[in-house]
Coordinates of C-alpha atoms and ligand atoms in Angstrom, one line a residue:
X225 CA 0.9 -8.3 -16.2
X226 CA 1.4 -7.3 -12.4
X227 CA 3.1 -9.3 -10.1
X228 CA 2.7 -8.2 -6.2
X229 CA 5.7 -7.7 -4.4
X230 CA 5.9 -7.3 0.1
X231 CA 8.0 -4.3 0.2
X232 CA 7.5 -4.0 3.7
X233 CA 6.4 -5.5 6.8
X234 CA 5.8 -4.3 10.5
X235 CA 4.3 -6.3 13.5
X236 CA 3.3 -5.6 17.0
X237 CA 3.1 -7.4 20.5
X238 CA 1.1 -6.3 23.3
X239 CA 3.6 -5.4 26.5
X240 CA 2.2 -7.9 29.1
X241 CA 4.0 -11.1 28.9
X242 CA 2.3 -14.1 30.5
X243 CA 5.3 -17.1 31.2
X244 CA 4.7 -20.8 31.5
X245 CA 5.6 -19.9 35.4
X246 CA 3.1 -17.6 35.9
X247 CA 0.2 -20.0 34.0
X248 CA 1.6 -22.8 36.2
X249 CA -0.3 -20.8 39.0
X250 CA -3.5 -20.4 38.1
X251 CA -3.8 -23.9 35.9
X252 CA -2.5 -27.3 37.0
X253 CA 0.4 -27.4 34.4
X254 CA 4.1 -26.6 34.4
X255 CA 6.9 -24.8 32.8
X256 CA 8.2 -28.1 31.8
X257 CA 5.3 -29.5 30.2
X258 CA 4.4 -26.9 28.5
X259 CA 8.1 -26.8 26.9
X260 CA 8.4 -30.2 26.3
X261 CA 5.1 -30.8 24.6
X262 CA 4.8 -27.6 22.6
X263 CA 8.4 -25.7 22.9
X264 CA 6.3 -22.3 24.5
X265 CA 7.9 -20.1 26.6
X266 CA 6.1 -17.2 27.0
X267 CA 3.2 -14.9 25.4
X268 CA 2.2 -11.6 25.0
X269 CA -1.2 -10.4 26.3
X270 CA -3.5 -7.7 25.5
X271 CA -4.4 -4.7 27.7
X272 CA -8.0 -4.3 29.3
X273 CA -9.5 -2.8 26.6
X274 CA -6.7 -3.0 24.2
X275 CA -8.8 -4.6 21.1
X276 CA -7.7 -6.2 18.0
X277 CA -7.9 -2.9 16.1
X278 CA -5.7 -1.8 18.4
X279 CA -3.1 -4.5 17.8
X280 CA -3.5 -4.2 13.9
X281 CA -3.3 -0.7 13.5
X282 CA 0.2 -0.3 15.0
X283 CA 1.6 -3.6 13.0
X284 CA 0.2 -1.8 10.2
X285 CA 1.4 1.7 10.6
X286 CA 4.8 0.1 11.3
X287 CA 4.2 -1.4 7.8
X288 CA 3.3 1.8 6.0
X289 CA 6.4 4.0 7.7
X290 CA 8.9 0.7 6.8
X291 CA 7.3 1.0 3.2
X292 CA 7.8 5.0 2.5
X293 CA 4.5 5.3 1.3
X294 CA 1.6 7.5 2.4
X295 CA -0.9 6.4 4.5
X296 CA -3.3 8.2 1.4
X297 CA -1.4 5.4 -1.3
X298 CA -2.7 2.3 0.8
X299 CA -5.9 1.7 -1.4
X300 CA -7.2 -2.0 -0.1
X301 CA -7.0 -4.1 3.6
X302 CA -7.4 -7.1 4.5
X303 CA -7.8 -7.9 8.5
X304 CA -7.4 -11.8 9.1
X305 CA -9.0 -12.2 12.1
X306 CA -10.6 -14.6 14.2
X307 CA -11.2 -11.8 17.2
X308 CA -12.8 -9.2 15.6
X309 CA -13.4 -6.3 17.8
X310 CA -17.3 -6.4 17.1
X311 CA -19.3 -9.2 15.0
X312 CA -19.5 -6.1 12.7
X313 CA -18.5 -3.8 11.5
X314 CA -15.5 -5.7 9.7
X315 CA -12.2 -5.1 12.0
X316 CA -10.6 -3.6 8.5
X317 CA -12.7 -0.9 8.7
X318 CA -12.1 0.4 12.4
X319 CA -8.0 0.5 11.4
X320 CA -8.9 2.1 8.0
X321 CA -10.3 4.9 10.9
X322 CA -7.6 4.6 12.9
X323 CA -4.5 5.0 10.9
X324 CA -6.4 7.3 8.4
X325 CA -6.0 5.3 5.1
X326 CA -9.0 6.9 3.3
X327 CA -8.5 6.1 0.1
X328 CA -8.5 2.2 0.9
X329 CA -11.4 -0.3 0.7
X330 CA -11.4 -2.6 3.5
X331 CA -12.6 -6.3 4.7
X332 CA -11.8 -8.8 7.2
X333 CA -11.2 -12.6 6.1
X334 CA -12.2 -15.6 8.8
X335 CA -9.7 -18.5 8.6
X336 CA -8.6 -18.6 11.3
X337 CA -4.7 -19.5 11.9
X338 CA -4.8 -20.0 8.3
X339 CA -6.0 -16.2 7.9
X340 CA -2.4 -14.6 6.6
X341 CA -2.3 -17.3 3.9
X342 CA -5.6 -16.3 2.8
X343 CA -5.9 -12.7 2.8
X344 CA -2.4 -12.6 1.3
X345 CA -3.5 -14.8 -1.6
X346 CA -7.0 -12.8 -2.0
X347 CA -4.8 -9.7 -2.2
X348 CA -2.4 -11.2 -4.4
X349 CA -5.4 -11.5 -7.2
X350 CA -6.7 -7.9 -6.7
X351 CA -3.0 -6.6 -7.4
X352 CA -2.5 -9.5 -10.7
X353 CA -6.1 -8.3 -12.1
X354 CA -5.1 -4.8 -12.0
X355 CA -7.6 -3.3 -9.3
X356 CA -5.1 -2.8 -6.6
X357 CA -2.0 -1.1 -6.4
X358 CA -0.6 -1.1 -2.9
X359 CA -2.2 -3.7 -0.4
X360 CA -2.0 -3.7 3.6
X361 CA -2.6 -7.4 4.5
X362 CA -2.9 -7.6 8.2
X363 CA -2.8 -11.0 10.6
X364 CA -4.0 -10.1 13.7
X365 CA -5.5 -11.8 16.8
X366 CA -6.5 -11.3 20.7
X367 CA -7.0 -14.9 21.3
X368 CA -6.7 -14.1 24.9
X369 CA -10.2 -13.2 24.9
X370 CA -11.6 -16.4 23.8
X371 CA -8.9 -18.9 25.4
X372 CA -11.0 -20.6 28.9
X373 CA -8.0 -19.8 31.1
X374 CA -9.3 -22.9 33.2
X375 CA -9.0 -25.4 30.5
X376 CA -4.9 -26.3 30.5
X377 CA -5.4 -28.3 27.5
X378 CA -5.9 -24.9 25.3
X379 CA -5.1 -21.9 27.0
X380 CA -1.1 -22.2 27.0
X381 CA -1.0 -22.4 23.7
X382 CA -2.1 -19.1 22.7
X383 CA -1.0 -15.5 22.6
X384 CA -2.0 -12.1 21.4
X385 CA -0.5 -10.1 18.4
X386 CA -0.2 -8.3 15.3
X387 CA 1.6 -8.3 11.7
X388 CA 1.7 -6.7 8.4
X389 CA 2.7 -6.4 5.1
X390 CA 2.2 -3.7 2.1
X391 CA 1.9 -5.8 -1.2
X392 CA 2.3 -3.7 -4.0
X393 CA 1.8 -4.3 -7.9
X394 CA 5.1 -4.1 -9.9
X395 CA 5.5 -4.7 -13.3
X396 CA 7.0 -7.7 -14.6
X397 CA 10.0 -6.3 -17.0
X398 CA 11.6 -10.0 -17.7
X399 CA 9.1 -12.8 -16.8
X400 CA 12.2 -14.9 -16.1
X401 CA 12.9 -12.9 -13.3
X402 CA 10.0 -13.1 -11.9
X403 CA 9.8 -12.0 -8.1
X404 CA 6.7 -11.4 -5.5
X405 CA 4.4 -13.9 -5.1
X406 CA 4.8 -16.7 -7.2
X407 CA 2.1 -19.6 -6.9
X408 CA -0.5 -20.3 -3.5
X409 CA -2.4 -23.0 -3.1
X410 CA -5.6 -22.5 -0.4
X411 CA -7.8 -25.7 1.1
X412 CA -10.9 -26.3 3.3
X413 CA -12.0 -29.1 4.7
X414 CA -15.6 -28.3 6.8
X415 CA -16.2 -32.0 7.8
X416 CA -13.4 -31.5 10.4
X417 CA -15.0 -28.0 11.7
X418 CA -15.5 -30.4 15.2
X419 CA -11.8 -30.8 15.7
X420 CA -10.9 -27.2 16.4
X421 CA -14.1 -24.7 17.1
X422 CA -15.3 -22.1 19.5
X423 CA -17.8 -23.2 22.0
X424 CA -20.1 -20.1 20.6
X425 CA -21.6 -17.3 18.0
X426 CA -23.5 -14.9 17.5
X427 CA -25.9 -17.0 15.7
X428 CA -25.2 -20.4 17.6
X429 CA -25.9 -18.4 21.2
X430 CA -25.1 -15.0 21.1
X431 CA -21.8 -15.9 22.8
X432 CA -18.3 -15.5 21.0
X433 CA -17.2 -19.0 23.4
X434 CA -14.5 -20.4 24.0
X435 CA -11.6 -22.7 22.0
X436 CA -12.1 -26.1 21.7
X437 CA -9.7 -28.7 20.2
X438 CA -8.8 -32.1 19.7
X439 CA -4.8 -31.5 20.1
X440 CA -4.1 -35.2 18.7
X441 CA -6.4 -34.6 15.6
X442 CA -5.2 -31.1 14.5
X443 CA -1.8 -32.2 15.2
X444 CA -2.2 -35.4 12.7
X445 CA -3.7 -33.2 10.5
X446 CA -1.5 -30.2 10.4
X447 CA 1.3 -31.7 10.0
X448 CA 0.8 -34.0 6.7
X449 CA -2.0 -31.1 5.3
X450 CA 0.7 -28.6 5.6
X451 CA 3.6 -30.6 4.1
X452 CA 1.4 -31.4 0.8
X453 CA 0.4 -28.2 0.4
X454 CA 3.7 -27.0 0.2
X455 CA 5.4 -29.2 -2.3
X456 CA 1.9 -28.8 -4.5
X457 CA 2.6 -25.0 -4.1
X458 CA 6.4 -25.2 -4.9
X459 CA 5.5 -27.3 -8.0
X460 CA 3.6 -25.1 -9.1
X461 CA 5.6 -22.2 -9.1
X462 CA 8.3 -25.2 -10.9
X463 CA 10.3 -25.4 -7.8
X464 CA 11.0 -28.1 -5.6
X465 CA 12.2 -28.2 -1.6
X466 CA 15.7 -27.7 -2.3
X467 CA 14.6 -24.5 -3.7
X468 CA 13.2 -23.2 -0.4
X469 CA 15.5 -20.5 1.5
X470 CA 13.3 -19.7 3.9
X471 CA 10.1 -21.4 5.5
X472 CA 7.9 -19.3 7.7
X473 CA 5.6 -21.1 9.2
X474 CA 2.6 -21.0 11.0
X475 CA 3.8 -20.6 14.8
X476 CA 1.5 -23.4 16.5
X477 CA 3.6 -25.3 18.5
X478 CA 7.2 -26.5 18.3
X479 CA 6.7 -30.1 17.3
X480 CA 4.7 -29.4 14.5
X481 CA 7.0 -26.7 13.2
X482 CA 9.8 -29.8 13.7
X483 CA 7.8 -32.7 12.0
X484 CA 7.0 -30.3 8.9
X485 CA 11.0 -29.2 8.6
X486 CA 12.1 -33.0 8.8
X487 CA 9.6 -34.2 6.1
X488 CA 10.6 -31.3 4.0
X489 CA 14.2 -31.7 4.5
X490 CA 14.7 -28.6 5.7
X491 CA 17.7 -27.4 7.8
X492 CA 17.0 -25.8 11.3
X493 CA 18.7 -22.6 10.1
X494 CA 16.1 -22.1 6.9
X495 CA 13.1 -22.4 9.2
X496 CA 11.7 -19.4 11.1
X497 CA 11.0 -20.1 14.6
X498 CA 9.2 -17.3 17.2
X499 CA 7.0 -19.9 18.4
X500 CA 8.7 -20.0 22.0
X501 CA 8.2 -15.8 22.5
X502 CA 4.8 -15.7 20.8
X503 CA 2.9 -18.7 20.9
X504 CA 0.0 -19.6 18.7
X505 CA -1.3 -16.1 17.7
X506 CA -3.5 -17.6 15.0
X507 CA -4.0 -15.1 11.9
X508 CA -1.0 -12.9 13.2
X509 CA 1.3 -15.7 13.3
X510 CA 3.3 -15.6 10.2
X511 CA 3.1 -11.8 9.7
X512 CA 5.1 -11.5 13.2
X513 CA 7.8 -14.4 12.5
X514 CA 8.4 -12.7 8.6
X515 CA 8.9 -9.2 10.5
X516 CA 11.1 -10.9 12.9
X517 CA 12.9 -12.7 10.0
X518 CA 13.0 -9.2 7.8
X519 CA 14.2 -6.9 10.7
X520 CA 16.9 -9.2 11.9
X521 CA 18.0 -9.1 8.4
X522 CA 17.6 -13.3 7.2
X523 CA 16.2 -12.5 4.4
X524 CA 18.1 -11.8 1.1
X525 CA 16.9 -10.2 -2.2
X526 CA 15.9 -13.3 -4.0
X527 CA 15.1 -15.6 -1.3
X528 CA 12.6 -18.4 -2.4
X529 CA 9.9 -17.8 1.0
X530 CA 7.4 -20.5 1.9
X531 CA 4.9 -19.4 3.8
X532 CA 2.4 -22.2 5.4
X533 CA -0.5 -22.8 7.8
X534 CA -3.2 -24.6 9.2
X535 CA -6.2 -24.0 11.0
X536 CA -9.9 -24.2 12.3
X537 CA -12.4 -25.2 9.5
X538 CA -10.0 -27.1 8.9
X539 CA -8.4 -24.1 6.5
X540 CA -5.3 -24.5 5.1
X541 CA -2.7 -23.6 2.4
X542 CA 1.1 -21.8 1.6
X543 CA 2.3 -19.1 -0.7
X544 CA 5.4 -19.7 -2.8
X545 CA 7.6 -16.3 -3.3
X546 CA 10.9 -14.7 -3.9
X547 CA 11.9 -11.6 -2.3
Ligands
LIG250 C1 -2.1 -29.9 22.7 C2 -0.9 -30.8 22.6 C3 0.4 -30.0 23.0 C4 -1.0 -31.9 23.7 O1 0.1 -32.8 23.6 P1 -0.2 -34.3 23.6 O2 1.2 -35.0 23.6 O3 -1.1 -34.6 22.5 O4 -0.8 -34.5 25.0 P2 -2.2 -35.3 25.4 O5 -3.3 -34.5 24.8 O6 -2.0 -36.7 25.0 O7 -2.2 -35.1 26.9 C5 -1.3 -35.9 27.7 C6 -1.6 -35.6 29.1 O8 -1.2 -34.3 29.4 C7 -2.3 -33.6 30.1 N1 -2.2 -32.2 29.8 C8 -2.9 -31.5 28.8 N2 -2.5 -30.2 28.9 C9 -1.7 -30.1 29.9 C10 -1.0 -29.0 30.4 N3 -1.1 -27.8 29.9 N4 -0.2 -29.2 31.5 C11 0.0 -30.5 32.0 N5 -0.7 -31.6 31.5 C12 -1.5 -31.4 30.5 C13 -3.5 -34.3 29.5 O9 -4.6 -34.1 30.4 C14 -3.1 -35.7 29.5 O10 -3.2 -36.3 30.7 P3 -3.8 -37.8 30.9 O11 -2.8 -38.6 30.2 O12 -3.8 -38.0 32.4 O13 -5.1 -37.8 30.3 C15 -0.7 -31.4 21.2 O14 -1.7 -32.4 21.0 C16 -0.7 -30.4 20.1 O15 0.2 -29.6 20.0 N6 -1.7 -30.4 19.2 C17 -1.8 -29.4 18.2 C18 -2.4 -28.2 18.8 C19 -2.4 -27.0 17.9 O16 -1.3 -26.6 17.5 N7 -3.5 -26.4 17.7 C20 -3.7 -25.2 16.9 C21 -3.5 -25.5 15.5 S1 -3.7 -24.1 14.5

């Protein structure tokens, strides 16, 4: 039996950095609002002509140099995406181009903020049924490109970004011991697809549109969805809160990340938080705050890691593993 194991992870942000200040003059909003209601300081941008590709591919490469392995060894990826660069081909393919991983097969999965969760889990099952050895699972988004930078209600929320990881199978020697992913749970809900949506589609209007949301609703909903599914997860792996080490969460907005600690219990110092540098980068959320966790060394051999998220569809879910 193989067990998958993240034996590395790399992440990328775009250089331009747009701050609450600099929003504050083209919107009718305010530094102060913004960090009251949501805890967002800043976010990082994408280039003219710098696409989601773009983005991925150096989150992944980072990945693949952090994981010693050749590029030739990477034999499935996963884009999570929400922005692809084209309606097709999938974004997966265009950074199987671009880093030169030619071995690999290679999709995108649509889940929007709840995308990491997802394509981790997907690749989780390849590498337990055998058919995959070493998995790059990327989160990455250019939500700058389909935020209405005239609608204040949306558009400070968001920010652009890239992160990876390289799951690879490793073979279970005492199951006691297990380590890698342990348990995930994944949920959809499409009766609330109207609380969270783009204003267009290809096959809606040719148009990729524009966020829309109904901040009250998702907020309601993210908070008790996202709690649930991470006690059903832990209990599932036969672990409970107190287990929990680390919780990386999906970075939406301050205030959610808070309610979701407090109803799990969960000390300020076991919850990862790059919310305030990154804002909501949807699918590349997580990836980046594990990288950050991982490269500033705040995560132990062992550690019991939640990851969690919500999003449009409404998607949701978590993954229960020890590092
Ligand atoms: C969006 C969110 C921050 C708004 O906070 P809120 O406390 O619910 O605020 P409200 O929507 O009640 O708005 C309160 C007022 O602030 C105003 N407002 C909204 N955005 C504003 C902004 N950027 N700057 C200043 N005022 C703003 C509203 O127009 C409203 O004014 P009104 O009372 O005159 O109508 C909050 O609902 C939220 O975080 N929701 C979840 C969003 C999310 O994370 N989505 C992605 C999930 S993956």
């Amino acid at each position: 039996m193989f067990n998958s194991r993240i034996i590395a992870t790399g992440s990328y942000l775009p250089k331009k950095i747009l701050t609450n200040s600099d929003l504050a003059k083209t919107v009718d909003t305010s530094n102060e609002w913004i960090l009251e209601r949501t805890g967002i300081e800043q976010r990082h941008i994408a280039a003219e002509g710098e696409l989601t590709s773009d983005l991925a591919s150096e989150a992944a490469k980072k990945a693949i140099a952090n994981s010693g392995l050749k590029v030739e060894e990477i034999d499935m990826i996963i884009v999570a995406t929400t922005t692809p660069d084209l309606t097709f081909p999938a974004t997966a393919t265009t950074v199987q181009a671009k880093i030169g991983a030619k071995a690999a097969f290679a999709f995108d999965i649509q889940a929007v903020c709840s995308g990491f969760v997802f394509a981790l889990a997907t690749a989780d099952n390849f590498i337990k049924s055998g058919q995959v050895k070493n998995a790059l699972v990327i989160g990455a988004d250019k939500l700058s490109s389909i935020v209405d930078w005239t609608d204040r209600n949306t558009c400070v929320l968001f920010g652009d970004g890239a992160g990876a990881v390289i799951l690879q199978a490793t073979e279970e020697k005492n199951p006691k011991e297990k380590r890698g992913i342990v348990a995930s749970s994944l949920y959809s809900d499409g009766t609330l697809n109207d609380i969270l949506k783009t204003s267009g589609g290809p096959g809606l209007n040719q148009k990729s549109g524009f966020i829309e949301m109904a901040g009250k609703e998702v907020f309601k909903h993210a908070v008790d969805k996202m709690v649930k599914s991470v006690i059903s997860t832990l209990d599932k792996a036969g672990l409970t809160t107190k287990d929990i080490d680390l919780l990386v969460p999906h970075q939406a907005n301050l205030r959610i990340l808070n309610a979701v600690a407090t109803r799990l219990e969960l000390p300020e110092e076991k919850v990862i938080i790059t919310v305030q540098k990154h804002a909501n980068t949807s699918a590349a959320s997580i990836p980046l705050a594990l990288d950050h966790a991982n490269s500033q060394k705040k995560i132990k051999d062992g550690d019991v890691l939640v990851l969690e998220a919500l999003g449009g569809g409404l998607t949701w879910g978590s993954v229960v593993l020890k590092w």
